[in-house]
Tab-separated table of C-alpha atoms in Angstrom:
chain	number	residue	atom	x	y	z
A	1	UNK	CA	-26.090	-2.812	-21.966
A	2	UNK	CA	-22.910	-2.753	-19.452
A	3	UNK	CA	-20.552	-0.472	-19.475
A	4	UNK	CA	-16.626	-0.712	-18.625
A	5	UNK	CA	-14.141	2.100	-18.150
A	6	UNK	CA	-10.663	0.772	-18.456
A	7	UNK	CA	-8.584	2.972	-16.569
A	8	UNK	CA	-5.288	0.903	-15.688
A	9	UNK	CA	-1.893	1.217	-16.255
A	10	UNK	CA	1.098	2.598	-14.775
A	11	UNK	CA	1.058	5.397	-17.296
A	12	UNK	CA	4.739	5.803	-17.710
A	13	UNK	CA	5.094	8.440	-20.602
A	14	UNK	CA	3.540	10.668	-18.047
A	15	UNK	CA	6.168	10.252	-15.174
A	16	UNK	CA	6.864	12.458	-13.236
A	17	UNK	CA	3.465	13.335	-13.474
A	18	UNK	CA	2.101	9.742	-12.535
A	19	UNK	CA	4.129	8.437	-10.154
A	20	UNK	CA	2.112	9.103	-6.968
A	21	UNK	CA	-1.635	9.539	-9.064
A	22	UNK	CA	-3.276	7.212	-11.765
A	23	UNK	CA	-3.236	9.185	-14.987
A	24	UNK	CA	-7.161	9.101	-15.347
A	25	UNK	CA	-7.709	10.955	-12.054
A	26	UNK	CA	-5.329	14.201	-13.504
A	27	UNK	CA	-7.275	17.041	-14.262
A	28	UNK	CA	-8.118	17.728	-17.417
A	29	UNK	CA	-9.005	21.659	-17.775
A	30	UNK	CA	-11.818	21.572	-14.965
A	31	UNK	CA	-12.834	18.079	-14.504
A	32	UNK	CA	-10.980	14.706	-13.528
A	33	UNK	CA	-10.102	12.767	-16.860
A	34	UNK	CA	-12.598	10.124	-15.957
A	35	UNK	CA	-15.218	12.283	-16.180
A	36	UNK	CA	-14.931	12.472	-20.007
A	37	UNK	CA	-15.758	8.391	-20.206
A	38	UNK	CA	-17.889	8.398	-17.739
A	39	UNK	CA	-19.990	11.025	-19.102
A	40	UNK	CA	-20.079	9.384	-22.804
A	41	UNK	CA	-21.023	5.996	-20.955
A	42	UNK	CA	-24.099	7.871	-19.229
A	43	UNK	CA	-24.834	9.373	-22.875
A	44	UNK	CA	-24.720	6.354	-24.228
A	45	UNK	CA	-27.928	5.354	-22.045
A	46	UNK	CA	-25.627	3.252	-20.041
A	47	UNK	CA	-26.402	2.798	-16.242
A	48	UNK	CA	-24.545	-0.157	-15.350
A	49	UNK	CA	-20.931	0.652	-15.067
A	50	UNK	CA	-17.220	-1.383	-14.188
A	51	UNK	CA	-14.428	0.777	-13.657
A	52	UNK	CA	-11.117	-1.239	-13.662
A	53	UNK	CA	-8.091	0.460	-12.333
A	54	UNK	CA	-4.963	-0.639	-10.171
A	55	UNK	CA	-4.715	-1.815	-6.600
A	56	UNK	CA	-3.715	1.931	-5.564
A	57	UNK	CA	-6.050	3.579	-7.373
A	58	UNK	CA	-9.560	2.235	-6.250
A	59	UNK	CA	-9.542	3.938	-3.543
A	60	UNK	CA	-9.595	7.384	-4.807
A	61	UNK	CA	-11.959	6.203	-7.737
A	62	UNK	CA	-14.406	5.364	-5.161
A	63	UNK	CA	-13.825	8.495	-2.762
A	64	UNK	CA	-14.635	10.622	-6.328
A	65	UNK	CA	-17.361	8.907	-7.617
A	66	UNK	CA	-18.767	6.442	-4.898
A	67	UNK	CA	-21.004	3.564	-5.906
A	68	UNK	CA	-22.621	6.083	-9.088
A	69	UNK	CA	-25.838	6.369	-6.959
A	70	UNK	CA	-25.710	10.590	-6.795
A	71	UNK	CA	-25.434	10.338	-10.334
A	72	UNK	CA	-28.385	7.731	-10.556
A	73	UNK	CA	-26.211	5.361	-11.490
A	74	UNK	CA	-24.115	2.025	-11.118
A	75	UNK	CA	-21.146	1.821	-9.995
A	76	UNK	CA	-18.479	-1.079	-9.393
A	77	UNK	CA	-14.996	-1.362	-9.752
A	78	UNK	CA	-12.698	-4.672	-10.100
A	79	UNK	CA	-8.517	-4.774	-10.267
A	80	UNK	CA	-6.003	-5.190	-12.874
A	81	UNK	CA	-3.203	-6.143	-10.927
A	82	UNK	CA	-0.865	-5.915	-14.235
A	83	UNK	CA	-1.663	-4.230	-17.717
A	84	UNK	CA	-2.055	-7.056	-19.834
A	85	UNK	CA	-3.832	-5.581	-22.294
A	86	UNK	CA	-7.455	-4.368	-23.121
A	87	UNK	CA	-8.751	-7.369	-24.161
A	88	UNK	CA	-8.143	-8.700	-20.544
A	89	UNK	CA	-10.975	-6.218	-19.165
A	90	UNK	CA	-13.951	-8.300	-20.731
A	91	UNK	CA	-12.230	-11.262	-18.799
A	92	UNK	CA	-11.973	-9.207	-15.297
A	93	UNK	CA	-15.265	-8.104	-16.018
A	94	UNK	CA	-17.256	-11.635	-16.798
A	95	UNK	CA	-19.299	-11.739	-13.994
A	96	UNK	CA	-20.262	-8.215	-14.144
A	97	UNK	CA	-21.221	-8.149	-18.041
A	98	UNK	CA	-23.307	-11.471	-17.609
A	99	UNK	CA	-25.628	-11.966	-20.565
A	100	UNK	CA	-25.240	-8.146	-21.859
A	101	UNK	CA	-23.691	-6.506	-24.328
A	102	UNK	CA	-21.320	-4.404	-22.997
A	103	UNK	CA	-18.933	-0.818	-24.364
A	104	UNK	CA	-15.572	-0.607	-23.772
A	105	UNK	CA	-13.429	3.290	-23.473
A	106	UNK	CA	-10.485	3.755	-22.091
A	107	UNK	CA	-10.314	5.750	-19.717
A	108	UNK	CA	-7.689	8.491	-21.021
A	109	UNK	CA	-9.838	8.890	-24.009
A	110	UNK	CA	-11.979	12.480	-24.500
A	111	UNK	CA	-14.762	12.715	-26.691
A	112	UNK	CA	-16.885	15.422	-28.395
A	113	UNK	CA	-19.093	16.780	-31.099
A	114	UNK	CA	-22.882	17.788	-31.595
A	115	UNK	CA	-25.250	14.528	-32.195
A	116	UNK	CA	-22.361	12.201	-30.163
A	117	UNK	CA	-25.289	10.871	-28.175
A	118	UNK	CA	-27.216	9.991	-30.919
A	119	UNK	CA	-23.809	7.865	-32.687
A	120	UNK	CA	-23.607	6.403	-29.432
A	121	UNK	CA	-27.268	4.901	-29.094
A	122	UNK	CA	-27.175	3.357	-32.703
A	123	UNK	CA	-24.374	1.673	-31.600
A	124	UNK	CA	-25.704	0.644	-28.366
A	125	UNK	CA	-28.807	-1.084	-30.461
A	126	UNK	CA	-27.027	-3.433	-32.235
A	127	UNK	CA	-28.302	-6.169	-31.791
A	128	UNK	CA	-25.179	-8.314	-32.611
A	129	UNK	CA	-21.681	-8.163	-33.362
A	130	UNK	CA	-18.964	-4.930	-32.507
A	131	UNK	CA	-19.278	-2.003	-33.236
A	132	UNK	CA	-15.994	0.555	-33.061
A	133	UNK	CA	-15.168	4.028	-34.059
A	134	UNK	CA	-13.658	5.394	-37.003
A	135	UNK	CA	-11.690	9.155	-36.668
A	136	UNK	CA	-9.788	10.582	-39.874
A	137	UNK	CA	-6.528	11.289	-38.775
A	138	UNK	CA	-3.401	13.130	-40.736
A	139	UNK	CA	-0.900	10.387	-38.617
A	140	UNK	CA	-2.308	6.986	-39.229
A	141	UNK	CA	0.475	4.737	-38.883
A	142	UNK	CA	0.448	5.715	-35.266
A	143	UNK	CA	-2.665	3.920	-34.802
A	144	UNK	CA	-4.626	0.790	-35.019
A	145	UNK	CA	-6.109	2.044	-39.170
A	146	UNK	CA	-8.969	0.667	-40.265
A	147	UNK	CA	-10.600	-0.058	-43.500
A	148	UNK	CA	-14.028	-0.775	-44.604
A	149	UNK	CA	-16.519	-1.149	-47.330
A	150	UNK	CA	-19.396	1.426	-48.640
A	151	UNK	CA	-21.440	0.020	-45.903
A	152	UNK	CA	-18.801	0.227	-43.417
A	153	UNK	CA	-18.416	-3.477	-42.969
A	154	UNK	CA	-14.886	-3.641	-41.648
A	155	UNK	CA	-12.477	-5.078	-44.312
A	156	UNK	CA	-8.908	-5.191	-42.339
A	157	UNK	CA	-7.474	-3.957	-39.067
A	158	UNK	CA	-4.168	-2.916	-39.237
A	159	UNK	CA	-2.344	-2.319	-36.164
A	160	UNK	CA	0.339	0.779	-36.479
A	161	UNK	CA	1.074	-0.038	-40.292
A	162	UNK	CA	4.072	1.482	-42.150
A	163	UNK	CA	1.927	1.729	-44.995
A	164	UNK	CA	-1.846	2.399	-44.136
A	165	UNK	CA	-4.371	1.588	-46.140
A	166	UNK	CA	-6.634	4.163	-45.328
A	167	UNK	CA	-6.506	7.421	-42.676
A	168	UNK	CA	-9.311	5.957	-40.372
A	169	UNK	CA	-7.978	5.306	-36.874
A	170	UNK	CA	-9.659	2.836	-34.414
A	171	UNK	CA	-10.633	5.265	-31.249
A	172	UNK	CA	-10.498	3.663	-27.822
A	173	UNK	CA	-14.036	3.228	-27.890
A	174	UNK	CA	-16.101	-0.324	-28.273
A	175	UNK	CA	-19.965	-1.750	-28.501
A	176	UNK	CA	-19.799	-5.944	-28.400
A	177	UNK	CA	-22.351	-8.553	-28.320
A	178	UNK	CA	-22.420	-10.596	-25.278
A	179	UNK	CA	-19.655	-13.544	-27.063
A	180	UNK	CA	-17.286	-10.835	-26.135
A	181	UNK	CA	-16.126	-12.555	-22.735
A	182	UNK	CA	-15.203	-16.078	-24.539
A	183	UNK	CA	-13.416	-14.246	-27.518
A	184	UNK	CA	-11.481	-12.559	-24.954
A	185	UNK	CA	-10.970	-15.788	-23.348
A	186	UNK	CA	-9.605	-17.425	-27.153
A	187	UNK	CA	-7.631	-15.047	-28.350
A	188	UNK	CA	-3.451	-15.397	-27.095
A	189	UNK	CA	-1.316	-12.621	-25.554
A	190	UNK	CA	0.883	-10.819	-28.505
A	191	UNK	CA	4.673	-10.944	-28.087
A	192	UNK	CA	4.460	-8.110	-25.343
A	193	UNK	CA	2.410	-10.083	-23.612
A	194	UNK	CA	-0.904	-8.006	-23.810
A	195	UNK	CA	-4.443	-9.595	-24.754
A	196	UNK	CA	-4.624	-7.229	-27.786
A	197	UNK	CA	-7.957	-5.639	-28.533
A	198	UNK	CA	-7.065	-6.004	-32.427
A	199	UNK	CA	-6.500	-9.559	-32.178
A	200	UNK	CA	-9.992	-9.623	-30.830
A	201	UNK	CA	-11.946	-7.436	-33.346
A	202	UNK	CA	-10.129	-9.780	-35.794
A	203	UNK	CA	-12.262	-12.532	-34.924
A	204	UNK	CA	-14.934	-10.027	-34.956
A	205	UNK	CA	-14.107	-9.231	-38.862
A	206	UNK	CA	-13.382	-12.885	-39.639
A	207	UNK	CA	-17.058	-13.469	-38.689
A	208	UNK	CA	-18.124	-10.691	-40.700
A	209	UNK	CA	-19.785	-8.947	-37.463
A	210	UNK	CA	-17.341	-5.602	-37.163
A	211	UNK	CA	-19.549	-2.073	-37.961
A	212	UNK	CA	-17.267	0.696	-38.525
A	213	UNK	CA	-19.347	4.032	-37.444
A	214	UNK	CA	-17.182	7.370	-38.699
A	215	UNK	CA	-16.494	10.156	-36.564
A	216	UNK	CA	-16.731	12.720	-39.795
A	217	UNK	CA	-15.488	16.259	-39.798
A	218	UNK	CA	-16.950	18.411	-36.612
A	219	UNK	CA	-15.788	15.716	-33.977
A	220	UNK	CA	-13.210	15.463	-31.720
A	221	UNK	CA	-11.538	12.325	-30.562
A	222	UNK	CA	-8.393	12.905	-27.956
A	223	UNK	CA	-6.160	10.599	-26.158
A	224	UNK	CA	-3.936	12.180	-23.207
A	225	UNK	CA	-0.916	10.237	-22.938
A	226	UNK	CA	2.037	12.363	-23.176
A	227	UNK	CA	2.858	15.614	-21.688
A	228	UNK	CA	1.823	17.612	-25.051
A	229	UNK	CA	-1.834	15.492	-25.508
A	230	UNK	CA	-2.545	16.251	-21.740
A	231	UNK	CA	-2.309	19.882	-22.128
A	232	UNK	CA	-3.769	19.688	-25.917
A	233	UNK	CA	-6.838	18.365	-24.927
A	234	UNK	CA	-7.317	21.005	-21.356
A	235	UNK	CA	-6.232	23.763	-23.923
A	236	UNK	CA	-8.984	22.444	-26.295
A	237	UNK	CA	-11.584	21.581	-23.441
A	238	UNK	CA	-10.972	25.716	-22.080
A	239	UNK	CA	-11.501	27.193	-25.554
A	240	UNK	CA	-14.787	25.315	-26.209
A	241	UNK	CA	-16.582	25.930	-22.531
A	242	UNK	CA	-15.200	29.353	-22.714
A	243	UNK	CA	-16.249	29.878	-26.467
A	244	UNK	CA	-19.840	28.761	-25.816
A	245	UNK	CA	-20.310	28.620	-22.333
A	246	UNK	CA	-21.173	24.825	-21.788
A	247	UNK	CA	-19.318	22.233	-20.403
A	248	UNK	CA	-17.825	19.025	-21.661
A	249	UNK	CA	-17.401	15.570	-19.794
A	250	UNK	CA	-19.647	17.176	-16.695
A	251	UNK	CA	-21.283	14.345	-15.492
A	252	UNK	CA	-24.001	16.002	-13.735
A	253	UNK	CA	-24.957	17.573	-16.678
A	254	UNK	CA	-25.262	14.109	-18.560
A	255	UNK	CA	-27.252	12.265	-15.508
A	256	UNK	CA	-30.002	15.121	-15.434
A	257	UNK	CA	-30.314	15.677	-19.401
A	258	UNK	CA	-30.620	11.613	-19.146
A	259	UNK	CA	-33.201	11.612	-16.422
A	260	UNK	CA	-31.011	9.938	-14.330
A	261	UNK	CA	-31.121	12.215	-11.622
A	262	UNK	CA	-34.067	15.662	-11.410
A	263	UNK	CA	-34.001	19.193	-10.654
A	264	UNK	CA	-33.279	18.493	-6.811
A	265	UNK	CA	-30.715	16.164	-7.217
A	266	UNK	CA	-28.661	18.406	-10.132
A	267	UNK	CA	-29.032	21.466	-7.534
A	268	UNK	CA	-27.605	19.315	-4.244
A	269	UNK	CA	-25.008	18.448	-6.343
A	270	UNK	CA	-24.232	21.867	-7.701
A	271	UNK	CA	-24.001	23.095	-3.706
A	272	UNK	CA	-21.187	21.077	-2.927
A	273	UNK	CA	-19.018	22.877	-5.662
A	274	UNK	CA	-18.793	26.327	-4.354
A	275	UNK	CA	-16.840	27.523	-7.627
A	276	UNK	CA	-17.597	27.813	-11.045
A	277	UNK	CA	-18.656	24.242	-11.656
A	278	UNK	CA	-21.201	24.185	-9.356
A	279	UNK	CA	-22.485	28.047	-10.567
A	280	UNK	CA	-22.312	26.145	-14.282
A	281	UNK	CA	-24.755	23.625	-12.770
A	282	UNK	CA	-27.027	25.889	-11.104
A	283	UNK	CA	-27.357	27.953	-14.155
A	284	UNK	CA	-28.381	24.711	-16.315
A	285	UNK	CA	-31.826	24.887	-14.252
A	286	UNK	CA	-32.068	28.666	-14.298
A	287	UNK	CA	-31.713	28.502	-18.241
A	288	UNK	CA	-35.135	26.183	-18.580
């Protein structure tokens, strides 16, 4: 399975704040934003990874995380030169998914709870179909609300609905088969002009092939697009690594619990931080 990190945008609900950075490079407590989605990619047992982003941002993607190989992984990238919607990321990213199935998460999206990893895998073995993520929510017509049968077989997608037919909102994370690409490809830009990523779990539903998997009580899903979510989520990310003394989103962490990367790897990486991080890192091999 592929892996994509959509992490475009010009991020305007954040200006000032965005105008000279992209808003998945701001820090987010002690980490880069992108960490978070990177991490649950690696978690996922993903290895193969696309990270799309603007023309100015590349750059500084690639000076932070390089081509993945420290991390025992892959990484590309690949433009969007305009945000034209999520969708459009399975069409930048043809030649890169091939044959595979492939997850989609945006890249402003934070994720957390104990047994994550093992939600993620069952998704990742699909063998067909999508897959997305339900998370009970007090706000739902703020979101794309799903509903779904006692097997959670999606019934309806509702995007934003004034009145909601349930409290389950879609999170900004997706598992597809490999038809993803030519859906993508079908499906027509909404009247903003976006390649929705409803319209194309719609087809999904209409085919009978959308899984719903629940995000129940004792998870945390976060989005950090506005000034009060940004600091929400590094208030929330402080309280939990200072609470129980482990990290979230630290990607090092997730390569060597993988096996993606061993003890001498995890330690050459820990020397380069000469701060807490890297004392965090160091203490994850004193603490076998």
């Amino acid at each position: 399975m592929k892996g994509i990190i959509l992490a475009g945008g010009k991020a305007t609900r954040l200006y000032p704040i965005t105008k000279g950075v992209c808003k998945q490079l701001l820090p987010v407590y002690d980490k880069p934003m992108i960490y978070y989605p990177l991490s649950v990619l690696m978690l996922a047992g993903i290895r193969d990874i696309l990270i799309i982003s603007t023309a100015e941002a590349l750059p500084q993607f690639k000076t932070l995380l390089g081509n993945g190989t420290d991390l025992g992984i892959s990484i590309q990238y690949a433009e969007q030169g305009q945000p034209r919607g999520i969708a459009e990321a399975f069409i930048i990213g043809e030649k890169f998914i091939g044959n595979d199935k492939v997850c989609l998460i945006l890249g402003d999206n934070i994720f957390f709870g104990a047994g994550l990893a093992e939600e993620l895998k069952k998704a990742a073995l699909q063998p067909d179909g999508a897959t997305v993520f339900g998370y009970y929510v007090k706000d739902p017509e703020r979101y794309g609300v799903i509903s779904f049968d006692e097997q959670c077989n999606a019934l309806s997608i509702e995007e934003k609905p004034s009145n909601p037919h349930s409290r389950w909102a879609v999170t900004g994370l997706y598992f597809y088969d490999k038809e993803v690409v030519n859906i993508a490809k079908s499906i027509q830009p909404s009247g903003r002009g976006e390649l929705e990523i409803t319209d194309l779990n719609n087809v999904y539903l209409k085919k009978k092939k959308l899984k719903v998997q629940l995000l129940k009580q004792g998870y945390a899903w976060l989005d950090t697009g506005t000034y009060d979510s940004l600091i929400d989520a590094a208030m929330f990310i402080k309280t939990i690594e200072d609470r129980q003394g482990l990290k979230i989103g630290c990607v090092e962490e997730s390569a060597y619990a993988m096996g993606y990367i061993g003890k001498e790897q995890l330690l050459k990486l820990a020397d380069e931080f000469n701060t807490s991080y890297g004392d965090y890192l160091k203490r994850l091999l004193g603490e076998e």
